Short mmCIF file of C-alpha atoms in Angstrom, two decimals:
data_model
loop_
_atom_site.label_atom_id
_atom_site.label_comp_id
_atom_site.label_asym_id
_atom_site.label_seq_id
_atom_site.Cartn_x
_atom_site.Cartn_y
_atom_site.Cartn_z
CA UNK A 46 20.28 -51.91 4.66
CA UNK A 47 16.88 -50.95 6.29
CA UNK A 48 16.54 -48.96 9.05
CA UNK A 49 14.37 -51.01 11.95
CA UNK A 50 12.61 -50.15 14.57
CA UNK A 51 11.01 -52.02 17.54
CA UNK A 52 7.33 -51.11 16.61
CA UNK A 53 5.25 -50.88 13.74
CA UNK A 54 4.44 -47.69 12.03
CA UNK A 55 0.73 -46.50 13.04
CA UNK A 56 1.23 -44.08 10.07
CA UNK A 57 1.43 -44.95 6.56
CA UNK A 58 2.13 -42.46 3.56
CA UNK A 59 -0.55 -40.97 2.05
CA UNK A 60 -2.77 -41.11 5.75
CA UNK A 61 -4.58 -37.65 6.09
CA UNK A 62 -6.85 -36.16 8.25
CA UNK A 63 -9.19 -32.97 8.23
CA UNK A 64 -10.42 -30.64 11.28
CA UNK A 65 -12.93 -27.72 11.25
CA UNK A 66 -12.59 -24.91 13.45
CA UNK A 67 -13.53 -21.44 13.53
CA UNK A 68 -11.45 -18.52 15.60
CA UNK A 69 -13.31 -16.30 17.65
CA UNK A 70 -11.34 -12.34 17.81
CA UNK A 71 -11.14 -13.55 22.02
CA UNK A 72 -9.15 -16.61 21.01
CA UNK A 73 -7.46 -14.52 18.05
CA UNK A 74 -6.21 -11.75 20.50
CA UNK A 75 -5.62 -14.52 23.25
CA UNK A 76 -3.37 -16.22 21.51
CA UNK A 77 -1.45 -13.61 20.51
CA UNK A 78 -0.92 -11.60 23.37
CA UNK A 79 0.21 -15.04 24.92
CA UNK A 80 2.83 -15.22 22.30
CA UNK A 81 3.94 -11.73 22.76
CA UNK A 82 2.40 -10.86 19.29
CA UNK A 83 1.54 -7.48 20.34
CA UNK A 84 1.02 -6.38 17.00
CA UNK A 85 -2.56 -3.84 16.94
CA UNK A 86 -3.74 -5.93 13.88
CA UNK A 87 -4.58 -8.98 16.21
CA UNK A 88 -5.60 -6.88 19.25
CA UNK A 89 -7.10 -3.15 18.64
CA UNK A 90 -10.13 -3.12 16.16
CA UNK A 91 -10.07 0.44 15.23
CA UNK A 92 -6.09 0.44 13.94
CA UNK A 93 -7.26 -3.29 12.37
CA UNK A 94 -10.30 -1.79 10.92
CA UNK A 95 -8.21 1.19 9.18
CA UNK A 96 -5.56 -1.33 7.51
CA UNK A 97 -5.50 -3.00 4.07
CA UNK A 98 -7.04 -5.97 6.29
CA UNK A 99 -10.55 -3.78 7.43
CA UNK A 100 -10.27 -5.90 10.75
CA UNK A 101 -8.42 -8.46 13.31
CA UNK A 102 -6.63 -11.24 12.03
CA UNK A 103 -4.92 -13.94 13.22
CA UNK A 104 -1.07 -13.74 13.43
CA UNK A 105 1.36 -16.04 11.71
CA UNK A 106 2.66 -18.34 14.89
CA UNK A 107 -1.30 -19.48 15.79
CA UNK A 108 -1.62 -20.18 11.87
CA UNK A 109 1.61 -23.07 12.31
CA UNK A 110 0.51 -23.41 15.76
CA UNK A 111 -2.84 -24.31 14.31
CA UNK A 112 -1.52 -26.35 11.54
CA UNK A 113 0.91 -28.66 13.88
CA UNK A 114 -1.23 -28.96 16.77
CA UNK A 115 -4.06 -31.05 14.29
CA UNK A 116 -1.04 -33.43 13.59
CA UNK A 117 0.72 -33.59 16.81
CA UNK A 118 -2.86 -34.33 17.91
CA UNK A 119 -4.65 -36.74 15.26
CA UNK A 120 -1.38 -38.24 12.89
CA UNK A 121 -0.79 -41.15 15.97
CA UNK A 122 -3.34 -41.47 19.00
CA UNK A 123 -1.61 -43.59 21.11
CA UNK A 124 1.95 -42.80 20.57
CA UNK A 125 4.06 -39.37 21.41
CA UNK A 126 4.62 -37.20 18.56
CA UNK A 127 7.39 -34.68 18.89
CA UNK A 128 7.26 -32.04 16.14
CA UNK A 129 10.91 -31.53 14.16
CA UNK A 130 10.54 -28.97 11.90
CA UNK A 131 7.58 -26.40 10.23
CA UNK A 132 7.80 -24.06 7.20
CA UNK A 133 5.14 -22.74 5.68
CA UNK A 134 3.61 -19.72 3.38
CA UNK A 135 0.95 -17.25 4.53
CA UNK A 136 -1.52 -16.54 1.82
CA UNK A 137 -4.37 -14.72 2.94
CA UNK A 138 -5.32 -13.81 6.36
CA UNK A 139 -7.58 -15.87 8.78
CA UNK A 140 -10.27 -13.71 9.98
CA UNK A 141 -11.91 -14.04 13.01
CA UNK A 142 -15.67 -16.65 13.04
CA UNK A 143 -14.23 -17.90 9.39
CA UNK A 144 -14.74 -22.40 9.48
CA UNK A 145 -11.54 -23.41 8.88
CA UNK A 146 -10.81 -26.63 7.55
CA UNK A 147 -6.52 -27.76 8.64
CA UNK A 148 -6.20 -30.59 6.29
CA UNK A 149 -2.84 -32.74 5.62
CA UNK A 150 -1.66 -35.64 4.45
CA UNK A 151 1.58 -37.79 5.34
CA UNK A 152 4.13 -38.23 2.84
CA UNK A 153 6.99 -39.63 3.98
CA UNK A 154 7.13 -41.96 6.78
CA UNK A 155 10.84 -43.04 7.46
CA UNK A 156 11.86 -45.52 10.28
CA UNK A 157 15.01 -44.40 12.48
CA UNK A 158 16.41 -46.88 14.11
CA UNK A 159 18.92 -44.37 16.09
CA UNK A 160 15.76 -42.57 17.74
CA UNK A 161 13.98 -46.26 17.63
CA UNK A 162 11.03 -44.01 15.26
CA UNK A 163 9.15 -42.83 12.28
CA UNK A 164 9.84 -39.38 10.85
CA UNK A 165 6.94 -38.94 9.14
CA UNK A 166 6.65 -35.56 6.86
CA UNK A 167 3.07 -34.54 6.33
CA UNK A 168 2.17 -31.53 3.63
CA UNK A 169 -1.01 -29.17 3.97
CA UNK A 170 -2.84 -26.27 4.78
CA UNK A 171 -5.98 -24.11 6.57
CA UNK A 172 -8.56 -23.49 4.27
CA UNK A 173 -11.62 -21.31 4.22
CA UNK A 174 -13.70 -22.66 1.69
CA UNK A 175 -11.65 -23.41 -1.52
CA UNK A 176 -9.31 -20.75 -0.67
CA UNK A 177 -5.86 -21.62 0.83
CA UNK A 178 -4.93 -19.29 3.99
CA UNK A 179 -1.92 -21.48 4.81
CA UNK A 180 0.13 -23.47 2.97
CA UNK A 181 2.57 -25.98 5.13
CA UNK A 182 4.87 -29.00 5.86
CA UNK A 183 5.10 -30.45 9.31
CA UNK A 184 8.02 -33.45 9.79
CA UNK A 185 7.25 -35.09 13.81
CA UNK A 186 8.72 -37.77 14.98
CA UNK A 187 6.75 -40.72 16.44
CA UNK A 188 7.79 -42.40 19.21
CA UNK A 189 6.07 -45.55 21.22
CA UNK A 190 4.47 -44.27 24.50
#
């Protein structure tokens, strides 16, 4: 039996999308000491400087935060999209004034007819060049506006 819903999909497997950013250390430290990261390697450049990292980096939550953002924000203009679930890997630190490119892809899109949506799971990452800073998958839910 297939699972219907009232609307079309806007989202079909194998959509992606790519953004390029760069972090400043301001938005780096921001964002952290608005999560509560108050860890010194995202906020005091002298205990930064004297790690294995020689300066600020980003922390982990504004890496996802980064990474579901681009497809709570791009994967559906139009329609809400609610994210479900994110796991991902850390690989390398993001440094600050690095371009970033947060690419992903959908691979699943699955219609539920009990939340009258798509669960759509989407598979990527934040890149700095050809090196891979953040491995992730994102699952959202789309709903109609």
């Amino acid at each position: 039996m297939t699972d219907k819903v009232n609307f079309a999909s806007p989202v079909e497997t194998g959509f992606s999308f790519e953004k390029t950013i760069t972090l400043s250390k301001e938005e780096i430290t921001t964002f952290a000491r608005h999560s509560g990261d108050f860890n010194p390697l995202h906020h005091d450049e002298d205990t930064a400087k004297s790690s294995r990292f020689g300066g600020i980096i980003a922390s982990g939550p504004q890496s996802s935060a980064l990474f579901m953002g681009t497809i709570a924000t791009y994967l559906a203009p139009g329609y809400l999209v609610m994210g479900m679930r994110i796991e991902g890997e850390f690989r390398a630190p993001i440094y600050p004034d690095l371009k970033l490119q947060i690419r992903w892809v959908a691979k699943t899109v699955i219609p539920k007819s009990k939340l009258n949506g798509y669960i759509v799971a989407n598979e990527g990452g934040i890149y700095h060049e050809d090196q891979e800073l953040f491995w992730g998958i994102g699952t959202c839910l789309i709903l109609k506006e």
